[in-house]
Short mmCIF file of C-alpha atoms in Angstrom, two decimals:
data_model
loop_
_atom_site.label_atom_id
_atom_site.label_comp_id
_atom_site.label_asym_id
_atom_site.label_seq_id
_atom_site.Cartn_x
_atom_site.Cartn_y
_atom_site.Cartn_z
CA UNK A 12 32.79 -15.46 20.72
CA UNK A 13 30.75 -17.24 19.24
CA UNK A 14 27.13 -15.50 18.20
CA UNK A 15 25.03 -17.34 21.08
CA UNK A 16 27.25 -16.55 23.54
CA UNK A 17 27.55 -12.70 21.89
CA UNK A 18 23.10 -12.70 22.10
CA UNK A 19 23.23 -14.23 25.53
CA UNK A 20 25.58 -11.81 27.10
CA UNK A 21 23.38 -9.03 25.45
CA UNK A 22 20.93 -9.80 27.68
CA UNK A 23 22.61 -10.21 30.66
CA UNK A 24 23.46 -6.58 29.97
CA UNK A 25 20.33 -5.27 29.32
CA UNK A 26 18.72 -7.18 31.96
CA UNK A 27 21.22 -4.85 34.23
CA UNK A 28 19.29 -1.22 33.05
CA UNK A 29 16.01 -2.53 32.72
CA UNK A 30 14.30 0.26 33.32
CA UNK A 31 16.15 2.17 31.06
CA UNK A 32 15.77 -0.85 28.82
CA UNK A 33 11.93 -0.82 29.59
CA UNK A 34 11.56 2.73 28.78
CA UNK A 35 13.73 2.28 25.41
CA UNK A 36 11.64 -0.75 23.88
CA UNK A 37 8.53 1.35 24.75
CA UNK A 38 9.26 3.98 21.95
CA UNK A 39 9.99 1.46 19.30
CA UNK A 40 7.40 -0.06 20.12
CA UNK A 41 4.74 2.64 19.61
CA UNK A 42 5.75 3.26 16.42
CA UNK A 43 5.35 -0.39 15.31
CA UNK A 44 2.30 -0.67 16.88
CA UNK A 45 0.99 2.08 15.01
CA UNK A 46 2.15 1.36 11.52
CA UNK A 47 0.66 -1.92 11.74
CA UNK A 48 -2.66 -0.43 13.38
CA UNK A 49 -2.94 1.62 10.41
CA UNK A 50 -1.71 -1.19 7.51
CA UNK A 51 -4.42 -3.89 8.89
CA UNK A 52 -7.09 -1.16 9.01
CA UNK A 53 -6.58 0.07 5.50
CA UNK A 54 -6.11 -4.09 4.22
CA UNK A 55 -9.08 -5.09 6.14
CA UNK A 56 -10.96 -2.34 4.55
CA UNK A 57 -9.63 -3.28 0.95
CA UNK A 58 -10.04 -7.28 1.28
CA UNK A 59 -14.04 -6.78 2.64
CA UNK A 60 -14.29 -4.27 -0.76
CA UNK A 61 -12.71 -6.79 -3.09
CA UNK A 62 -14.37 -9.80 -1.76
CA UNK A 63 -18.08 -7.97 -1.52
CA UNK A 64 -17.49 -6.56 -5.13
CA UNK A 65 -14.35 -7.49 -6.86
CA UNK A 66 -13.46 -10.91 -8.52
CA UNK A 67 -14.20 -13.48 -6.00
CA UNK A 68 -12.35 -16.41 -7.77
CA UNK A 69 -8.35 -16.18 -9.73
CA UNK A 70 -8.97 -17.16 -13.37
CA UNK A 71 -11.64 -15.59 -13.86
CA UNK A 72 -13.97 -12.18 -13.89
CA UNK A 73 -16.75 -11.08 -12.49
CA UNK A 74 -19.39 -8.04 -12.99
CA UNK A 75 -23.06 -7.08 -12.60
CA UNK A 76 -25.30 -5.16 -13.49
CA UNK A 77 -28.45 -3.44 -11.86
CA UNK A 78 -31.54 -2.43 -12.15
CA UNK A 79 -33.57 0.42 -10.16
CA UNK A 80 -37.43 0.76 -10.31
CA UNK A 81 -38.63 4.09 -11.32
CA UNK A 82 -41.48 3.73 -8.66
CA UNK A 83 -39.29 2.74 -5.31
CA UNK A 84 -42.43 0.93 -3.76
CA UNK A 85 -42.24 -1.53 -7.07
CA UNK A 86 -41.64 -5.31 -6.66
CA UNK A 87 -41.62 -5.46 -10.42
CA UNK A 88 -37.89 -6.89 -10.68
CA UNK A 89 -35.67 -5.95 -13.47
CA UNK A 90 -34.70 -9.56 -14.20
CA UNK A 91 -36.51 -12.55 -14.80
CA UNK A 92 -35.29 -16.20 -15.64
CA UNK A 93 -36.74 -15.08 -19.86
CA UNK A 94 -34.48 -12.41 -19.24
CA UNK A 95 -31.51 -14.59 -18.89
CA UNK A 96 -32.17 -17.16 -21.85
CA UNK A 97 -32.75 -14.00 -24.24
CA UNK A 98 -29.10 -13.02 -22.56
CA UNK A 99 -27.47 -16.55 -23.04
CA UNK A 100 -29.24 -16.78 -26.44
CA UNK A 101 -27.82 -13.24 -28.19
CA UNK A 102 -24.21 -13.52 -26.18
CA UNK A 103 -23.51 -16.92 -24.24
CA UNK A 104 -20.51 -17.30 -26.73
CA UNK A 105 -18.51 -14.10 -24.87
CA UNK A 106 -19.16 -15.31 -21.08
CA UNK A 107 -18.76 -18.24 -19.13
CA UNK A 108 -22.45 -18.00 -16.94
CA UNK A 109 -24.87 -15.52 -15.46
CA UNK A 110 -27.05 -15.84 -12.92
CA UNK A 111 -29.85 -13.61 -10.96
CA UNK A 112 -28.12 -12.10 -7.26
CA UNK A 113 -30.08 -11.88 -4.44
CA UNK A 114 -30.23 -8.71 -2.01
CA UNK A 115 -30.65 -9.56 1.51
CA UNK A 116 -32.43 -5.78 2.41
CA UNK A 117 -35.04 -5.53 -0.20
CA UNK A 118 -37.96 -3.08 0.37
CA UNK A 119 -41.20 -5.16 -0.77
CA UNK A 120 -45.65 -5.65 -0.11
CA UNK A 121 -46.61 -8.03 2.58
CA UNK A 122 -50.25 -8.54 3.53
CA UNK A 123 -49.99 -7.16 7.31
CA UNK A 124 -53.77 -8.32 9.21
CA UNK A 125 -56.22 -6.92 6.31
CA UNK A 126 -53.97 -4.92 4.52
CA UNK A 127 -50.75 -4.93 2.13
CA UNK A 128 -48.30 -2.54 3.30
CA UNK A 129 -44.95 -1.75 1.76
CA UNK A 130 -42.64 -3.25 4.22
CA UNK A 131 -38.35 -2.76 4.55
CA UNK A 132 -37.45 -7.12 4.24
CA UNK A 133 -34.05 -8.18 6.42
CA UNK A 134 -33.39 -11.82 4.96
CA UNK A 135 -31.07 -13.31 7.67
CA UNK A 136 -29.30 -16.18 6.27
CA UNK A 137 -27.57 -16.50 10.12
CA UNK A 138 -29.06 -16.13 13.54
CA UNK A 139 -29.01 -11.85 14.39
CA UNK A 140 -26.39 -11.82 16.99
CA UNK A 141 -27.18 -8.48 18.22
CA UNK A 142 -30.85 -8.37 17.46
CA UNK A 143 -32.57 -5.63 20.65
CA UNK A 144 -35.43 -8.36 20.91
CA UNK A 145 -38.94 -7.11 22.93
CA UNK A 146 -41.11 -9.77 22.99
CA UNK A 147 -41.15 -14.18 22.26
CA UNK A 148 -37.81 -14.80 20.04
CA UNK A 149 -35.27 -15.17 17.98
CA UNK A 150 -35.04 -16.74 14.40
CA UNK A 151 -32.60 -19.43 15.24
CA UNK A 152 -30.12 -20.98 12.69
CA UNK A 153 -32.54 -24.04 12.79
CA UNK A 154 -35.06 -22.25 11.69
CA UNK A 155 -33.64 -20.81 8.93
CA UNK A 156 -31.87 -24.07 7.97
CA UNK A 157 -35.40 -26.08 7.51
CA UNK A 158 -36.73 -23.15 6.10
CA UNK A 159 -39.58 -22.48 8.63
CA UNK A 160 -42.61 -19.92 7.82
CA UNK A 161 -41.54 -17.67 10.70
CA UNK A 162 -40.66 -13.89 11.31
CA UNK A 163 -39.44 -11.09 13.31
CA UNK A 164 -41.53 -7.46 13.27
CA UNK A 165 -40.21 -4.13 14.14
CA UNK A 166 -41.80 -2.77 18.10
CA UNK A 167 -43.02 0.25 16.06
CA UNK A 168 -44.88 -1.84 13.02
CA UNK A 169 -46.22 -3.95 16.04
CA UNK A 170 -47.27 -1.39 17.68
CA UNK A 171 -49.00 -0.12 14.73
CA UNK A 172 -50.83 -2.34 13.53
CA UNK A 173 -51.26 -4.60 16.24
CA UNK A 174 -51.36 -2.46 19.61
CA UNK A 175 -48.60 -4.07 21.71
CA UNK A 176 -45.71 -5.72 21.40
CA UNK A 177 -46.81 -9.28 22.61
CA UNK A 178 -50.11 -9.08 20.54
CA UNK A 179 -48.04 -9.23 17.54
CA UNK A 180 -46.36 -12.37 18.66
CA UNK A 181 -48.82 -15.43 17.75
CA UNK A 182 -50.26 -13.17 14.12
CA UNK A 183 -48.96 -13.88 10.61
CA UNK A 184 -47.93 -12.29 8.02
CA UNK A 185 -48.75 -12.92 3.83
CA UNK A 186 -45.66 -12.32 1.43
CA UNK A 187 -45.80 -13.92 -1.82
CA UNK A 188 -48.04 -16.50 -1.26
CA UNK A 189 -46.26 -18.30 1.94
CA UNK A 190 -47.57 -16.84 5.41
CA UNK A 191 -44.93 -16.49 8.25
CA UNK A 192 -45.76 -16.45 11.88
CA UNK A 193 -44.71 -13.62 14.17
CA UNK A 194 -42.04 -15.09 16.85
CA UNK A 195 -40.81 -11.95 18.19
CA UNK A 196 -40.88 -8.53 18.13
CA UNK A 197 -37.38 -6.49 18.25
CA UNK A 198 -36.19 -2.66 18.51
CA UNK A 199 -34.86 -1.19 15.44
CA UNK A 200 -32.54 1.77 14.51
CA UNK A 201 -33.06 4.03 11.88
CA UNK A 202 -34.36 2.71 8.62
CA UNK A 203 -31.35 3.87 5.95
CA UNK A 204 -28.14 4.45 7.62
CA UNK A 205 -25.71 7.90 7.10
CA UNK A 206 -25.01 6.71 3.43
CA UNK A 207 -29.55 6.92 2.92
CA UNK A 208 -28.57 3.03 2.52
CA UNK A 209 -31.15 0.12 3.82
CA UNK A 210 -30.70 -0.78 7.50
CA UNK A 211 -30.65 -3.94 8.49
CA UNK A 212 -31.54 -3.27 12.06
CA UNK A 213 -33.97 -0.96 10.71
CA UNK A 214 -35.84 -2.77 8.06
CA UNK A 215 -39.91 -3.35 9.61
CA UNK A 216 -39.29 -6.97 9.68
CA UNK A 217 -37.51 -10.00 9.49
CA UNK A 218 -38.04 -13.53 7.91
CA UNK A 219 -34.93 -16.46 6.42
CA UNK A 220 -33.15 -15.72 3.09
CA UNK A 221 -33.97 -19.54 1.68
CA UNK A 222 -37.52 -19.36 2.25
CA UNK A 223 -37.76 -16.54 0.74
CA UNK A 224 -35.85 -17.11 -2.24
CA UNK A 225 -37.27 -20.68 -2.65
CA UNK A 226 -40.02 -20.71 -6.01
CA UNK A 227 -40.71 -18.02 -8.15
CA UNK A 228 -38.43 -15.82 -6.16
CA UNK A 229 -34.99 -17.45 -6.87
CA UNK A 230 -35.89 -16.82 -10.41
CA UNK A 231 -36.63 -13.08 -10.46
CA UNK A 232 -34.10 -10.33 -9.08
CA UNK A 233 -32.31 -7.07 -9.83
CA UNK A 234 -29.03 -7.88 -10.21
CA UNK A 235 -27.37 -10.32 -12.25
CA UNK A 236 -23.40 -11.58 -11.98
CA UNK A 237 -22.18 -12.58 -15.27
CA UNK A 238 -18.61 -14.75 -14.82
CA UNK A 239 -15.88 -14.05 -17.62
CA UNK A 240 -13.06 -16.15 -18.72
CA UNK A 241 -9.78 -14.07 -17.03
CA UNK A 242 -8.96 -12.15 -20.53
CA UNK A 243 -11.83 -11.99 -21.64
CA UNK A 244 -13.09 -8.09 -22.42
CA UNK A 245 -15.66 -8.27 -19.45
CA UNK A 246 -16.16 -4.08 -19.21
CA UNK A 247 -16.64 -3.95 -22.76
CA UNK A 248 -19.32 -6.86 -23.16
CA UNK A 249 -21.36 -5.95 -19.87
CA UNK A 250 -21.90 -2.53 -21.41
CA UNK A 251 -23.46 -4.59 -24.86
CA UNK A 252 -25.70 -6.54 -22.51
CA UNK A 253 -27.12 -3.39 -20.13
CA UNK A 254 -27.49 -1.50 -23.66
CA UNK A 255 -29.38 -4.85 -24.64
CA UNK A 256 -31.41 -5.01 -21.67
CA UNK A 257 -32.41 -1.17 -22.21
CA UNK A 258 -34.05 -2.26 -25.04
CA UNK A 259 -35.53 -5.80 -24.36
CA UNK A 260 -35.25 -6.40 -20.83
CA UNK A 261 -38.47 -7.61 -19.45
CA UNK A 262 -38.97 -4.02 -16.97
CA UNK A 263 -37.17 -1.88 -19.58
CA UNK A 264 -40.55 1.27 -19.34
CA UNK A 265 -40.71 0.83 -15.54
CA UNK A 266 -36.90 1.32 -14.97
CA UNK A 267 -33.11 1.86 -16.27
CA UNK A 268 -30.79 -0.87 -16.14
CA UNK A 269 -27.15 0.11 -15.60
CA UNK A 270 -23.73 -1.72 -15.60
CA UNK A 271 -20.66 -0.45 -12.84
CA UNK A 272 -17.19 -1.37 -14.08
CA UNK A 273 -16.66 -2.03 -10.26
CA UNK A 274 -12.95 -3.47 -10.73
CA UNK A 275 -12.02 0.50 -12.07
CA UNK A 276 -13.91 1.51 -9.13
CA UNK A 277 -11.97 -0.93 -6.84
CA UNK A 278 -9.19 0.22 -8.32
CA UNK A 279 -8.96 3.43 -6.99
CA UNK A 280 -10.73 2.83 -3.89
CA UNK A 281 -7.73 0.51 -2.65
CA UNK A 282 -5.34 3.64 -4.86
CA UNK A 283 -6.94 6.29 -1.85
CA UNK A 284 -6.52 3.83 0.95
CA UNK A 285 -2.89 3.06 -0.14
CA UNK A 286 -2.44 6.69 -0.58
CA UNK A 287 -4.46 7.28 3.06
CA UNK A 288 -2.47 4.57 5.28
CA UNK A 289 0.94 5.42 3.49
CA UNK A 290 0.37 9.19 4.88
CA UNK A 291 -0.26 8.05 8.17
CA UNK A 292 2.46 5.70 8.23
CA UNK A 293 5.05 7.74 7.68
CA UNK A 294 4.07 10.10 10.69
CA UNK A 295 3.83 7.16 13.03
CA UNK A 296 7.65 6.60 11.66
CA UNK A 297 8.67 10.34 12.71
CA UNK A 298 8.16 8.54 16.45
CA UNK A 299 10.68 5.40 15.48
CA UNK A 300 13.06 7.76 14.31
CA UNK A 301 13.01 9.60 17.51
CA UNK A 302 13.05 6.11 19.28
CA UNK A 303 16.06 5.14 17.38
CA UNK A 304 17.57 8.26 18.62
CA UNK A 305 16.54 6.92 21.50
CA UNK A 306 18.56 3.99 21.51
CA UNK A 307 21.76 5.60 19.85
CA UNK A 308 21.57 7.48 23.41
CA UNK A 309 20.75 4.75 25.49
CA UNK A 310 23.56 2.71 23.43
CA UNK A 311 26.19 5.84 24.10
CA UNK A 312 25.61 5.73 27.39
CA UNK A 313 25.75 2.51 27.71
CA UNK A 314 29.47 2.64 26.34
CA UNK A 315 30.72 4.72 28.20
CA UNK A 316 29.52 3.26 31.68
CA UNK A 317 30.76 0.08 30.51
CA UNK A 318 34.55 1.60 29.70
CA UNK A 319 36.26 -1.18 31.92
CA UNK A 320 34.12 -5.00 31.14
CA UNK A 321 35.40 -3.33 27.82
CA UNK A 322 39.01 -3.18 28.27
CA UNK A 323 38.42 -6.57 30.37
CA UNK A 324 37.61 -8.31 27.37
CA UNK A 325 40.28 -6.42 25.48
CA UNK A 326 42.61 -8.34 27.97
CA UNK A 327 41.54 -11.19 27.61
CA UNK A 328 41.60 -11.55 23.72
CA UNK A 329 38.38 -10.12 22.60
CA UNK A 330 38.53 -8.77 19.46
CA UNK A 331 37.37 -5.23 18.13
CA UNK A 332 34.95 -6.45 16.23
CA UNK A 333 33.44 -8.55 19.51
CA UNK A 334 33.44 -6.15 21.26
CA UNK A 335 31.18 -4.43 17.78
CA UNK A 336 29.09 -6.97 17.78
CA UNK A 337 28.23 -7.13 21.37
CA UNK A 338 27.45 -3.83 21.10
CA UNK A 339 25.46 -3.28 17.76
CA UNK A 340 23.13 -6.60 19.26
CA UNK A 341 22.44 -5.55 22.13
CA UNK A 342 20.67 -2.19 20.77
CA UNK A 343 19.05 -4.75 17.58
CA UNK A 344 17.72 -6.93 20.79
CA UNK A 345 15.78 -3.89 22.43
CA UNK A 346 14.70 -2.65 19.25
CA UNK A 347 13.45 -5.66 17.47
CA UNK A 348 11.82 -7.04 20.94
CA UNK A 349 10.10 -3.25 21.04
CA UNK A 350 8.56 -4.23 17.37
CA UNK A 351 7.65 -7.35 17.77
CA UNK A 352 5.57 -6.14 20.95
CA UNK A 353 4.38 -3.30 18.86
CA UNK A 354 3.45 -6.26 15.77
CA UNK A 355 1.02 -8.08 18.55
CA UNK A 356 -0.39 -4.71 20.44
CA UNK A 357 -1.29 -2.96 16.67
CA UNK A 358 -2.55 -6.25 15.08
CA UNK A 359 -5.18 -6.24 18.13
CA UNK A 360 -5.73 -2.80 17.96
CA UNK A 361 -6.65 -3.25 13.97
CA UNK A 362 -8.62 -5.70 15.36
CA UNK A 363 -10.35 -3.96 17.71
CA UNK A 364 -11.22 -0.72 15.86
CA UNK A 365 -12.07 -2.17 12.22
CA UNK A 366 -15.13 -2.93 13.01
CA UNK A 367 -15.74 0.28 14.28
CA UNK A 368 -15.50 1.60 10.48
CA UNK A 369 -18.84 1.96 8.39
CA UNK A 370 -19.28 1.83 4.97
CA UNK A 371 -22.39 1.92 4.30
CA UNK A 372 -24.97 -0.92 3.51
CA UNK A 373 -24.37 -3.57 5.98
CA UNK A 374 -20.94 -4.08 5.05
CA UNK A 375 -18.53 -5.18 8.05
CA UNK A 376 -14.73 -4.22 7.80
CA UNK A 377 -13.04 -6.68 9.72
CA UNK A 378 -8.72 -6.08 10.03
CA UNK A 379 -6.50 -8.38 7.99
CA UNK A 380 -2.89 -8.10 9.27
CA UNK A 381 -0.81 -10.02 6.72
CA UNK A 382 3.07 -12.06 6.70
CA UNK A 383 3.95 -9.62 5.28
CA UNK A 384 3.08 -6.46 7.80
CA UNK A 385 5.25 -8.85 10.13
CA UNK A 386 7.62 -9.25 8.12
CA UNK A 387 7.70 -4.89 7.82
CA UNK A 388 7.56 -4.72 11.65
CA UNK A 389 10.96 -7.28 11.75
CA UNK A 390 12.40 -5.37 9.69
CA UNK A 391 12.37 -2.05 10.09
CA UNK A 392 12.97 -2.48 14.22
CA UNK A 393 16.11 -4.20 12.92
CA UNK A 394 16.91 -1.64 10.46
CA UNK A 395 16.35 0.96 13.43
CA UNK A 396 18.96 -1.25 15.71
CA UNK A 397 21.50 -1.90 12.89
CA UNK A 398 21.25 2.12 11.80
CA UNK A 399 21.20 3.74 15.57
CA UNK A 400 23.43 0.96 17.08
CA UNK A 401 25.84 0.92 14.64
CA UNK A 402 27.84 4.72 15.81
CA UNK A 403 27.86 3.94 19.40
CA UNK A 404 28.92 0.11 18.35
CA UNK A 405 31.78 0.94 16.77
CA UNK A 406 32.82 3.79 19.87
CA UNK A 407 33.35 0.75 21.48
CA UNK A 408 35.36 -1.07 19.24
CA UNK A 409 37.64 2.06 18.78
CA UNK A 410 38.45 1.88 22.94
CA UNK A 411 41.96 1.56 23.02
CA UNK A 412 43.05 -0.62 25.51
CA UNK A 413 46.03 1.47 26.73
CA UNK A 414 43.96 4.08 27.18
CA UNK A 415 40.99 2.39 29.16
CA UNK A 416 44.48 0.71 31.41
CA UNK A 417 45.32 4.88 31.97
#
């Protein structure tokens, strides 16, 4: 019998017992969905962390050196253009590029009313989707692109400085010689999240990122990013630069400079995620084993119920190999169908659940379902069908035509 004919016959046989086939598929589907969900979320966490802190381009390495001020409310930055020039002079032959990185969540000083205050600022790169608007309007995409001097402030700050949220709209605040017009007031959450990191929704003021870092602000910051060739000793050179800054940095007496080996930390983090996902996937694999037993049980029942059909096929010329292939294909059709449905379900669940994870610092997690995950779902479901379907299929193939006729 040709393979296409065997496949068609397998589908027809399974359709005659739809409820039993459906219940068998569900077992495989749940096991595969659980594994894909865990893998998608785990890979999503790793990808997010590597995108944010790892080397973004192949063929090069990137490291960061940060500055921490002793005075948390200080507006003095650890890096200036003079520091960058000094680093290039001393170590320019050992790296490809160095530049000042700017945070989007900062603490700084602004003049509100007639008084200068220390506030937390969210520097917005794109319009916030989930902002709780109390009065006025939100900062638009056009405002950001045109570097419009507009701002939004937190409801508690608006009430404290202007009496009501509505009174704050239309007034102005001053920062770094730029006057921002308040166009909206929003309800904010906690200023810091559970990790002690500044919260985007809890900041006091929201202003456009590009406008804030225009001019002098673009030449100052608290983090520098160094770019190295792929084979360069990036960690060693970065440590040397950090030690140099401790003695020669522009703000050496008002804070500390430190280099953190993010690649080492990311590898350790990735290893922990792999262990966790592997352990949970192992537990999910137990359900696949149970589902495989269900497939075997169904196929044994199917073989016993279709003894007459097997005899007729043998009588008209079918070989034992044809009979075995037919039942084996039926088992694999069940498991592969369950595996593919489970993959789609697992991918959907991972994208739904991943954003609920929180790593602090406003880091948003997105699921990452790879081609390898699909191949895993297809391969495992096929293997389950093959392993747990082979014994019932062999039993069907070994039936004797004479015994069946009796």
